Coordinates of C-alpha atoms in Angstrom, one line a residue:
M110 CA 0.0 0.0 0.0
K111 CA 1.2 3.5 -0.8
S112 CA 0.1 6.9 0.2
I113 CA -1.1 9.5 -2.3
G114 CA -1.8 12.8 -0.5
P115 CA -4.1 12.1 2.5
Y116 CA -5.3 8.8 0.9
V117 CA -3.9 5.3 1.2
A118 CA -4.2 3.2 -1.9
A119 CA -5.4 -0.3 -1.2
R120 CA -5.3 -2.0 -4.6
D121 CA -5.2 -1.3 -8.3
L122 CA -8.5 -1.8 -10.1
P123 CA -8.5 -3.3 -13.6
G124 CA -9.4 -1.0 -16.5
R125 CA -8.7 -0.5 -20.2
P126 CA -5.0 -1.4 -21.0
S127 CA -4.4 1.7 -23.2
S128 CA -6.2 4.2 -21.0
P129 CA -4.0 7.0 -19.5
V130 CA -6.2 7.1 -16.4
Q131 CA -5.5 4.6 -13.7
T132 CA -8.2 3.6 -11.0
L133 CA -7.3 2.8 -7.4
R134 CA -9.4 1.7 -4.5
A135 CA -8.2 3.8 -1.5
T136 CA -9.1 5.0 2.0
D137 CA -9.2 8.5 3.4
R138 CA -6.7 8.5 6.3
L139 CA -8.6 11.4 8.1
T140 CA -12.1 10.0 7.9
G141 CA -11.6 6.3 7.1
M142 CA -14.1 6.5 4.2
P143 CA -13.5 4.5 1.1
V144 CA -12.8 6.5 -2.1
L145 CA -11.8 6.0 -5.7
L146 CA -8.6 7.6 -6.9
H147 CA -8.3 8.3 -10.6
L148 CA -4.6 9.0 -11.4
L149 CA -4.4 11.5 -14.3
P150 CA -1.5 12.1 -16.7
A151 CA -1.8 15.9 -16.2
A152 CA -3.7 18.3 -14.0
A153 CA -7.4 18.7 -14.9
P154 CA -10.3 20.6 -13.2
L155 CA -13.2 18.8 -11.6
P156 CA -15.7 17.9 -14.3
E157 CA -19.2 19.5 -14.4
L158 CA -21.6 16.6 -14.3
P159 CA -25.4 16.6 -14.1
A160 CA -26.8 15.8 -10.7
H161 CA -28.1 12.3 -11.0
P162 CA -28.7 9.6 -8.4
H163 CA -26.8 7.0 -10.5
L164 CA -23.7 9.2 -11.0
L165 CA -20.8 9.4 -8.6
A166 CA -19.2 12.8 -9.2
P167 CA -15.6 13.6 -8.2
V168 CA -15.4 15.7 -5.0
D169 CA -11.7 16.6 -4.7
S170 CA -8.5 16.7 -6.7
G171 CA -4.8 17.2 -5.9
A172 CA -1.2 16.3 -6.7
E173 CA 1.5 14.3 -5.0
G174 CA 4.7 15.4 -6.6
A175 CA 4.2 15.0 -10.4
Q176 CA 1.2 12.7 -9.9
H177 CA -2.2 14.3 -10.3
Y178 CA -5.4 12.6 -9.1
V179 CA -9.1 13.1 -8.7
V180 CA -11.1 11.7 -5.7
T181 CA -14.6 10.2 -5.8
E182 CA -16.2 9.2 -2.5
L183 CA -17.8 5.8 -2.2
P184 CA -20.6 4.8 0.3
L185 CA -19.5 2.4 3.1
Q186 CA -21.7 -0.3 1.7
A187 CA -20.4 0.0 -1.9
R188 CA -19.4 -3.2 -3.6
P189 CA -18.4 -4.0 -7.2
A190 CA -21.4 -4.5 -9.4
S191 CA -22.2 -8.2 -10.1
D192 CA -25.8 -8.4 -11.1
P193 CA -26.3 -8.0 -14.9
D194 CA -29.9 -6.7 -14.7
L195 CA -29.2 -4.1 -11.9
T196 CA -26.0 -3.1 -13.7
A197 CA -27.8 -2.5 -16.9
R198 CA -30.5 -0.4 -15.3
G199 CA -28.1 1.8 -13.3
A200 CA -25.5 2.3 -16.0
L201 CA -28.1 3.1 -18.7
A202 CA -29.8 5.6 -16.4
A203 CA -26.4 7.3 -15.7
L204 CA -25.4 7.2 -19.4
S205 CA -28.8 8.6 -20.5
A206 CA -28.2 11.6 -18.2
L207 CA -24.7 12.1 -19.6
H208 CA -25.7 11.8 -23.2
A209 CA -28.6 14.2 -22.7
Q210 CA -26.1 16.8 -21.7
G211 CA -23.8 16.1 -24.6
L212 CA -21.2 14.3 -22.4
V213 CA -19.5 10.9 -23.0
H214 CA -18.0 8.7 -20.4
G215 CA -15.2 7.3 -22.6
G216 CA -13.7 4.9 -20.0
L217 CA -16.5 2.5 -19.0
S218 CA -15.2 -0.6 -17.3
P219 CA -16.3 -2.9 -14.4
S220 CA -14.1 -0.8 -12.1
Q221 CA -16.4 2.2 -12.6
L222 CA -19.7 0.4 -11.7
W223 CA -20.5 0.0 -8.0
S224 CA -23.6 -1.5 -6.3
V225 CA -25.1 0.4 -3.4
D226 CA -28.3 -0.7 -1.7
G227 CA -29.7 -2.5 -4.7
Q228 CA -28.7 0.2 -7.2
V229 CA -25.7 0.5 -9.5
L230 CA -23.8 3.8 -9.6
L231 CA -21.4 5.0 -12.3
A232 CA -18.0 6.6 -11.5
G233 CA -15.3 8.1 -13.6
A234 CA -17.4 10.3 -15.8
G235 CA -15.9 13.5 -17.3
L236 CA -12.3 12.3 -16.9
P237 CA -9.7 12.5 -19.8
W238 CA -9.8 8.8 -20.7
G239 CA -8.3 9.6 -24.1
G240 CA -9.6 9.5 -27.7
Q241 CA -12.8 11.0 -29.1
G242 CA -15.5 9.0 -27.4
R243 CA -19.0 8.6 -28.8
P244 CA -22.3 7.6 -27.0
D245 CA -22.3 4.4 -29.1
D246 CA -18.9 3.5 -27.7
D247 CA -20.2 3.8 -24.1
L248 CA -23.2 1.5 -24.9
Y249 CA -21.0 -1.1 -26.7
A250 CA -18.6 -1.1 -23.7
L251 CA -21.6 -1.6 -21.4
A252 CA -22.8 -4.6 -23.5
V253 CA -19.4 -6.2 -23.2
I254 CA -19.4 -5.7 -19.4
L255 CA -22.9 -7.2 -19.0
H256 CA -21.8 -10.2 -21.1
E257 CA -18.8 -10.7 -18.7
L258 CA -21.0 -10.4 -15.6
G259 CA -23.3 -13.2 -16.6
G260 CA -25.2 -12.5 -19.7
L261 CA -26.5 -9.6 -21.8
P262 CA -30.3 -9.2 -21.4
R263 CA -32.2 -10.1 -24.5
A264 CA -33.7 -6.7 -24.8
L265 CA -30.3 -5.1 -25.0
E266 CA -28.8 -7.4 -27.6
P267 CA -28.9 -4.7 -30.3
L268 CA -26.2 -2.8 -28.3
A269 CA -23.7 -5.5 -29.2
T270 CA -25.0 -6.7 -32.6
Q271 CA -26.2 -3.4 -34.0
P272 CA -24.2 -0.5 -32.4
G273 CA -25.8 2.9 -32.9
R274 CA -29.3 1.6 -33.3
L275 CA -30.4 2.3 -29.7
S276 CA -29.7 5.3 -27.5
A277 CA -29.3 5.0 -23.7
A278 CA -32.8 6.2 -23.1
Q279 CA -34.3 3.8 -25.6
A280 CA -32.3 0.9 -24.1
L281 CA -33.5 1.8 -20.7
A282 CA -37.1 2.0 -21.9
R283 CA -36.7 -1.6 -23.3
L284 CA -35.8 -2.8 -19.8
G285 CA -39.0 -1.2 -18.4
A286 CA -37.0 1.2 -16.2
P287 CA -37.7 5.0 -15.8
P288 CA -35.6 7.2 -18.2
A289 CA -32.8 9.4 -17.0
A290 CA -33.5 12.6 -15.1
T291 CA -31.2 15.2 -13.7
S292 CA -33.1 15.7 -10.4
P293 CA -31.1 14.4 -7.4
E294 CA -34.2 13.5 -5.4
A295 CA -36.0 11.0 -7.7
P296 CA -36.1 10.1 -11.4
V297 CA -39.2 10.8 -13.4
P298 CA -40.9 7.5 -14.4
P299 CA -42.0 6.8 -18.0
A300 CA -45.6 7.1 -19.0
D301 CA -47.6 5.4 -21.8
A302 CA -47.9 6.8 -25.3
K303 CA -51.2 8.6 -24.6
Q304 CA -49.8 10.5 -21.6
T305 CA -46.5 11.3 -23.5
S306 CA -48.4 12.8 -26.4
A307 CA -50.5 14.9 -24.1
A308 CA -47.4 16.2 -22.2
Q309 CA -45.6 17.8 -25.2
T310 CA -46.6 21.3 -23.9
P311 CA -43.8 23.5 -22.3
I312 CA -43.1 22.6 -18.7
A313 CA -42.9 25.3 -16.0
Q314 CA -39.8 25.5 -13.8
T315 CA -41.6 25.2 -10.5
P316 CA -42.0 21.8 -8.9
A317 CA -45.6 22.4 -8.1
V318 CA -46.5 22.7 -11.8
Q319 CA -44.5 19.6 -12.7
A320 CA -46.3 17.6 -10.2
A321 CA -49.8 18.6 -11.3
P322 CA -52.0 15.5 -11.9
A323 CA -53.5 14.7 -15.3
P324 CA -57.3 14.3 -15.0
E325 CA -57.5 12.8 -18.4
A326 CA -55.3 9.9 -17.4
A327 CA -57.0 9.1 -14.1
E328 CA -60.4 8.2 -15.7
P329 CA -59.3 5.4 -18.0
A330 CA -57.1 4.1 -15.2
A331 CA -60.0 4.0 -12.7
A332 CA -62.2 2.2 -15.2
A333 CA -59.6 -0.6 -15.6
R334 CA -59.8 -3.7 -13.4
H335 CA -57.5 -3.4 -10.4
D336 CA -56.7 -5.7 -7.5
G337 CA -57.1 -3.0 -4.8
T338 CA -53.5 -2.0 -4.4
P339 CA -53.0 1.7 -4.3
I340 CA -50.7 2.8 -7.2
V341 CA -49.1 6.2 -7.5
L342 CA -47.2 7.0 -10.7
G343 CA -44.8 9.8 -11.0
A344 CA -44.7 11.0 -7.4
P345 CA -43.2 14.5 -7.5
P346 CA -40.0 15.2 -5.5
G347 CA -40.6 16.4 -2.0
A348 CA -44.2 15.0 -1.9
G349 CA -45.3 13.8 1.5
P350 CA -46.3 10.2 2.4
V351 CA -49.3 8.8 0.5
E352 CA -52.0 7.9 3.0
P353 CA -53.9 4.7 2.0
T354 CA -57.6 5.5 1.6
E355 CA -60.3 3.0 2.8
H356 CA -62.9 2.3 0.2
P357 CA -66.6 1.7 1.3
T358 CA -67.9 -1.7 1.0
G359 CA -71.4 -2.6 -0.1
G360 CA -73.8 -4.8 1.7
D361 CA -72.6 -7.9 -0.1
G362 CA -69.0 -7.4 1.0
A363 CA -67.7 -6.4 -2.4
T364 CA -64.9 -3.8 -2.3
A365 CA -65.0 -0.8 -4.6
P366 CA -62.0 -0.6 -7.0
S367 CA -59.2 1.7 -6.0
T368 CA -58.5 4.9 -8.0
V369 CA -55.2 5.0 -9.8
V370 CA -53.7 8.5 -9.7
A371 CA -51.3 9.3 -12.6
T372 CA -49.2 12.5 -13.1
R373 CA -48.2 14.1 -16.3
P374 CA -44.7 13.0 -17.3
T375 CA -42.0 15.5 -18.0
T376 CA -40.7 15.6 -21.6
G377 CA -38.3 17.8 -23.4
A378 CA -34.9 19.0 -22.1
P379 CA -34.4 17.9 -18.5
A380 CA -34.0 20.7 -16.0
T381 CA -30.4 21.1 -15.0
P382 CA -29.5 22.9 -11.8
S383 CA -27.2 25.9 -12.0
P384 CA -23.5 25.3 -11.6
G385 CA -23.4 27.4 -8.5
A386 CA -26.2 25.4 -6.8
A387 CA -24.4 22.1 -7.7
R388 CA -21.1 23.3 -6.1
S389 CA -22.8 24.6 -3.0
Q390 CA -24.2 21.1 -2.1
T391 CA -21.6 19.1 -0.3
P392 CA -21.4 15.2 -0.5
Q393 CA -22.6 14.9 3.0
E394 CA -25.8 16.9 2.3
R395 CA -26.4 14.8 -0.9
R396 CA -26.0 11.6 1.1
R397 CA -28.4 12.9 3.8
Q398 CA -31.0 13.7 1.1
E399 CA -30.6 10.3 -0.4
N400 CA -31.0 8.6 3.0
E401 CA -34.1 10.7 3.7
A402 CA -35.6 9.7 0.4
R403 CA -34.9 6.0 1.1
R404 CA -36.6 6.2 4.5
A405 CA -39.6 8.0 3.0
Q406 CA -39.9 5.3 0.4
A407 CA -39.6 2.6 3.0
A408 CA -42.4 4.3 5.0
L409 CA -44.6 4.4 1.9
D410 CA -44.0 0.7 1.2
A411 CA -44.9 -0.2 4.8
Q412 CA -48.1 1.8 4.7
A413 CA -49.1 0.2 1.4
A414 CA -48.4 -3.3 2.8
A415 CA -50.5 -2.5 5.9
A416 CA -53.3 -1.3 3.7
R417 CA -53.2 -4.4 1.6
K418 CA -53.3 -6.6 4.7
A419 CA -56.2 -4.7 6.2
E420 CA -58.1 -4.9 2.9
A421 CA -57.5 -8.7 2.7
R422 CA -58.7 -9.2 6.3
R423 CA -61.9 -7.2 5.6
A424 CA -62.5 -9.2 2.5
Q425 CA -62.1 -12.5 4.3
A426 CA -64.4 -11.4 7.1
A427 CA -67.0 -10.3 4.6
A428 CA -66.8 -13.6 2.7
A429 CA -67.1 -15.7 5.9
G430 CA -70.1 -13.8 7.3
P431 CA -70.9 -13.4 11.0
A432 CA -70.3 -16.5 13.1
A433 CA -73.5 -17.8 14.8
P434 CA -73.1 -18.3 18.6
A435 CA -73.4 -21.8 20.0
P436 CA -76.8 -22.5 21.8
V437 CA -76.6 -22.7 25.5
Q438 CA -78.7 -25.4 27.2
I439 CA -79.4 -25.3 30.9
G440 CA -81.1 -28.0 32.9
F441 CA -80.5 -31.1 30.7
D442 CA -77.4 -33.0 31.5
D443 CA -75.7 -30.8 34.0
L444 CA -78.2 -31.3 36.9
P445 CA -79.0 -34.7 38.5
A446 CA -82.5 -36.1 38.4
W447 CA -84.6 -35.0 41.3
T448 CA -86.7 -37.5 43.3
P449 CA -89.0 -36.2 46.1
D450 CA -88.6 -39.3 48.4
A451 CA -84.8 -39.7 48.0
P452 CA -82.8 -39.0 51.2
P453 CA -80.6 -36.0 51.1
A454 CA -77.1 -36.7 50.0
P455 CA -74.5 -36.5 52.8
G456 CA -72.8 -33.2 52.8
P457 CA -69.1 -32.7 53.1
R458 CA -67.4 -32.8 56.4
V459 CA -66.2 -29.6 58.1
G460 CA -62.9 -28.5 56.6
E461 CA -63.3 -30.7 53.5
A462 CA -63.9 -29.4 50.0
P463 CA -67.2 -30.4 48.4
G464 CA -66.9 -33.4 46.2
A465 CA -63.3 -34.1 47.3
R466 CA -62.1 -37.7 47.4
E467 CA -58.9 -39.5 47.6
V468 CA -57.3 -40.4 44.3
E469 CA -54.3 -42.8 44.1
R470 CA -51.4 -41.1 42.3
L471 CA -50.2 -44.4 40.8
P472 CA -52.0 -47.6 39.7
A473 CA -51.7 -50.6 41.9
S474 CA -49.2 -52.3 39.5
L475 CA -46.8 -49.3 39.8
R476 CA -47.1 -48.7 43.6
R477 CA -44.3 -49.9 45.8
Q478 CA -45.2 -52.9 47.9
T479 CA -45.3 -52.6 51.6
P480 CA -41.9 -54.0 53.0
P481 CA -42.2 -57.0 55.3
P482 CA -41.5 -56.5 59.0
A483 CA -37.9 -56.4 59.9
P484 CA -36.6 -59.5 61.7
D485 CA -35.3 -59.4 65.2
P486 CA -31.7 -58.2 65.3
E487 CA -29.1 -60.9 65.9
P488 CA -27.5 -60.9 69.4
A489 CA -24.1 -59.2 69.6
P490 CA -21.2 -61.7 69.6
T491 CA -19.6 -62.4 73.0
R492 CA -16.1 -61.4 73.7
L493 CA -13.5 -64.1 73.2
P494 CA -11.0 -64.9 76.0
R495 CA -7.6 -63.4 75.7
R496 CA -5.2 -65.5 73.7
T497 CA -1.8 -66.3 75.1
A498 CA 1.4 -66.2 73.0
G499 CA 2.0 -69.4 71.1
E500 CA -1.6 -70.6 71.4
P501 CA -3.1 -71.6 68.0
I502 CA -5.9 -69.4 66.6
R503 CA -9.3 -71.1 66.9
I504 CA -12.8 -70.3 65.5
G505 CA -16.0 -71.3 67.2
W506 CA -18.8 -72.9 65.3
D507 CA -22.4 -72.1 66.2
E508 CA -23.9 -75.5 65.3
D509 CA -22.3 -77.6 68.1
D510 CA -20.1 -75.1 69.9
S511 CA -17.0 -77.0 68.9
W512 CA -13.6 -75.5 68.2
R513 CA -11.2 -76.1 65.3
V514 CA -7.6 -75.1 64.8
V515 CA -7.4 -72.9 61.7
R516 CA -3.7 -72.0 61.7
E517 CA -0.8 -72.1 64.0
A518 CA 0.8 -68.9 65.3
P519 CA 3.8 -67.9 63.1
A520 CA 7.2 -68.9 64.4
P521 CA 9.6 -66.0 65.1
A522 CA 11.7 -65.0 62.1
P523 CA 15.3 -66.3 62.2
R524 CA 18.0 -63.7 62.6
P525 CA 19.8 -62.9 59.3
T526 CA 23.2 -64.4 59.0
M527 CA 26.1 -62.5 57.4
P528 CA 27.6 -63.9 54.1
E529 CA 30.8 -65.8 54.3
W530 CA 32.9 -63.0 52.7
A531 CA 31.5 -60.3 55.0
R532 CA 32.5 -61.8 58.3
P533 CA 34.9 -59.7 60.4
E534 CA 37.6 -62.3 60.4
W535 CA 38.0 -61.9 56.6
F536 CA 39.0 -58.2 56.9
G537 CA 42.6 -58.7 58.2
P538 CA 45.6 -56.5 57.2
R539 CA 46.6 -58.7 54.2
R540 CA 43.1 -58.9 52.9
A541 CA 42.7 -55.1 53.1
V542 CA 45.9 -54.6 51.0
T543 CA 44.6 -57.0 48.4
V544 CA 41.2 -55.2 48.1
L545 CA 43.0 -51.8 47.9
A546 CA 45.2 -53.0 45.1
A547 CA 42.2 -54.3 43.1
L548 CA 40.5 -51.0 43.5
L549 CA 43.5 -49.1 42.2
L550 CA 43.8 -51.5 39.2
V551 CA 40.2 -50.9 38.3
G552 CA 40.4 -47.1 38.6
G553 CA 43.6 -47.0 36.5
T554 CA 42.1 -49.0 33.7
W555 CA 39.0 -46.8 33.6
W556 CA 41.1 -43.6 33.5
A557 CA 43.3 -45.0 30.6
L558 CA 40.3 -45.9 28.6
S559 CA 38.7 -42.5 29.1
Q560 CA 41.8 -40.7 28.0
R561 CA 42.1 -42.8 24.9
Q562 CA 38.6 -42.1 23.8
A563 CA 38.9 -38.3 24.5
A564 CA 42.2 -37.9 22.5
P565 CA 40.8 -38.3 18.9
A566 CA 37.7 -36.3 19.8
T567 CA 39.7 -33.0 19.9
P568 CA 40.5 -32.7 16.2
A569 CA 37.0 -33.8 15.2
S570 CA 35.4 -31.0 17.4
A571 CA 37.9 -28.5 16.0
T572 CA 36.9 -29.6 12.5
Q573 CA 33.2 -29.3 13.4
R574 CA 33.7 -25.8 14.8
C575 CA 35.7 -24.9 11.7
C576 CA 33.0 -25.8 9.2
E577 CA 29.9 -24.5 10.8
V578 CA 27.9 -21.9 8.8
R579 CA 25.0 -19.9 10.0
L580 CA 22.1 -19.8 7.4
T581 CA 19.4 -17.0 7.5
V582 CA 16.3 -16.5 5.4
R583 CA 15.2 -13.0 4.3
G584 CA 11.8 -12.1 2.7
T585 CA 8.7 -14.0 3.5
P586 CA 8.4 -14.6 7.3
G587 CA 7.8 -18.1 8.5
V588 CA 9.1 -19.8 5.3
S589 CA 12.0 -22.3 5.6
A590 CA 14.2 -23.8 2.9
R591 CA 15.5 -27.4 2.5
L592 CA 19.2 -27.9 1.7
S593 CA 20.7 -30.9 -0.2
V594 CA 24.1 -31.7 -1.7
V595 CA 24.8 -31.0 -5.3
D596 CA 28.7 -31.2 -5.2
A597 CA 31.1 -31.6 -2.2
P598 CA 34.9 -31.9 -1.8
E599 CA 36.6 -35.3 -1.9
G600 CA 36.8 -36.9 1.4
A601 CA 33.7 -35.2 2.8
G602 CA 31.7 -38.4 2.7
L603 CA 28.6 -36.7 1.2
T604 CA 26.6 -38.0 -1.7
R605 CA 24.6 -36.1 -4.3
G606 CA 21.1 -35.3 -3.1
Q607 CA 21.9 -36.0 0.6
D608 CA 19.8 -33.8 2.9
L609 CA 21.8 -31.4 5.0
G610 CA 19.0 -29.7 7.0
R611 CA 16.8 -26.6 6.8
A612 CA 17.3 -22.9 6.8
P613 CA 17.3 -20.8 8.9
G614 CA 19.6 -22.7 11.2
L615 CA 23.2 -23.9 11.6
L616 CA 24.8 -26.0 8.8
R617 CA 27.6 -28.3 9.7
L618 CA 30.0 -29.4 6.9
P619 CA 32.6 -32.2 7.5
L620 CA 35.6 -30.7 5.6
A621 CA 36.8 -27.3 4.5
G622 CA 36.3 -26.5 0.9
T623 CA 33.6 -25.4 -1.6
Y624 CA 30.2 -27.0 -1.5
R625 CA 27.3 -26.5 -4.0
L626 CA 24.0 -26.9 -2.3
R627 CA 20.4 -27.1 -3.7
V628 CA 17.9 -24.8 -2.0
V629 CA 14.1 -25.7 -2.2
A630 CA 11.4 -23.6 -0.5
D631 CA 7.6 -24.0 -0.7
G632 CA 6.2 -21.6 -3.3
W633 CA 9.6 -20.8 -4.9
S634 CA 11.6 -22.3 -7.7
P635 CA 14.7 -24.4 -6.6
A636 CA 18.1 -22.6 -6.7
T637 CA 21.8 -23.5 -6.3
L638 CA 23.9 -22.1 -3.5
T639 CA 27.7 -22.1 -3.4
V640 CA 29.3 -22.1 0.1
T641 CA 33.0 -22.0 0.8
V642 CA 34.1 -23.0 4.4
P643 CA 35.6 -22.1 6.8
R644 CA 33.9 -18.7 6.9
T645 CA 32.7 -16.4 9.7
Q646 CA 29.9 -14.5 8.0
P647 CA 26.4 -16.0 7.8
V648 CA 24.9 -17.0 4.4
T649 CA 21.6 -15.2 3.6
I650 CA 18.9 -16.9 1.4
D651 CA 16.7 -14.2 -0.2
L652 CA 13.0 -15.2 -0.7
S653 CA 11.6 -11.7 -1.4
D654 CA 10.0 -10.7 -4.7

């Protein structure tokens, strides 16, 4: 990542190979907001673009040394466009607004199309992309992008097969979407042919005149069959929420058809705000207005859904009719038969609830049986007489009160006797001299053998210390390399391909000389390393790009 002014470039976005403008995805270091950086070959002023909800206009420009750039802010939820249908609608709406003002994008690519809350916005308009662009070139580039995203819609196939046949507005009308408008609040929806022909008169500049409803369009719409859903076509910018109206129902439960209100569409040249008004509106204000418009539309959708649910409930209640209450019978089965001569039933006892009776919690098969009475405890055993030492252990039997010897008392353990060689009489003066001489002989033999084994170890350890090389790895952290023998000096005892260990670490070579080693690391091509020992400096293996 590199810094360009107050922005940190995250990655390079693909674009046209021959274009002089480079697009980068970056982040504002001061606010943390995502932005698009367009690197320009030379300094250029901010383009004057029509205010349109599907256009992302540049908001800042600057230079970092000899590098000039233009900044376009992105919403936090912006993602690269991936849906062909949404991309076609958003891009055609933006291109229609540009082409209506005599402007051409000239650098349309997937890096300039961004999806935000189900809508696709177009960036990079008005920049020096190079060449003399035409509207047909923008539409053909859009057709290629849609084909790469998953498929060109059938209605837009003439953009690729017959370039120049359709304009952006005509292609948008084929998709059934509203044509482009320069109002930042809401685009003006298309109307049918009858309403368009009736709206060719000059349009006043005030919003109240543009939003005047057309009476001649409301009558045929009301006469058509409708499912009861309130429909509003061409709601003017700034209009308040549409309150759903309840329609009276007749005696038979039928619901009167809803009235469809249509407004006169706007034709001719779209109204373009003055350059001073466009500059005075900051990106934060524009986003706030867009969020307010989305919240107002969500409230309208919720009100319309609630009205539809209420209408459906009323229709179901009218179709079902009033529910007849169940008849109430008293004095049939809920009272016992009365006999004048029958004695009065015994009443409940004091403190007992009327009609209370004992109910077994478990059936008889699952209830625990009553335990039998416990037998009389056995008498405590009498105390046996004290046994004298040496008397055999006896156990009494209850049947005939006889006694039987179980085991005899253990005999006392014999005293341990000393071995023959440990007796005191064996440790005389001459025997002590003999033992001492034997100990000296054994100690001398052990010392001689230890000195003989340690003598040849000295040059081996010196050779080992002489031929130790420290290996380090530079570049990618956490990656190690395997070392094997390619060529070794004679007498080293190493064969070709023998594994010597891994780097980073300590490499021990048997003899001084020049070694050729093969270095293999995961994700890197094998290489050959030449090491001459003895040496004091470490050997560095570079795995960087």
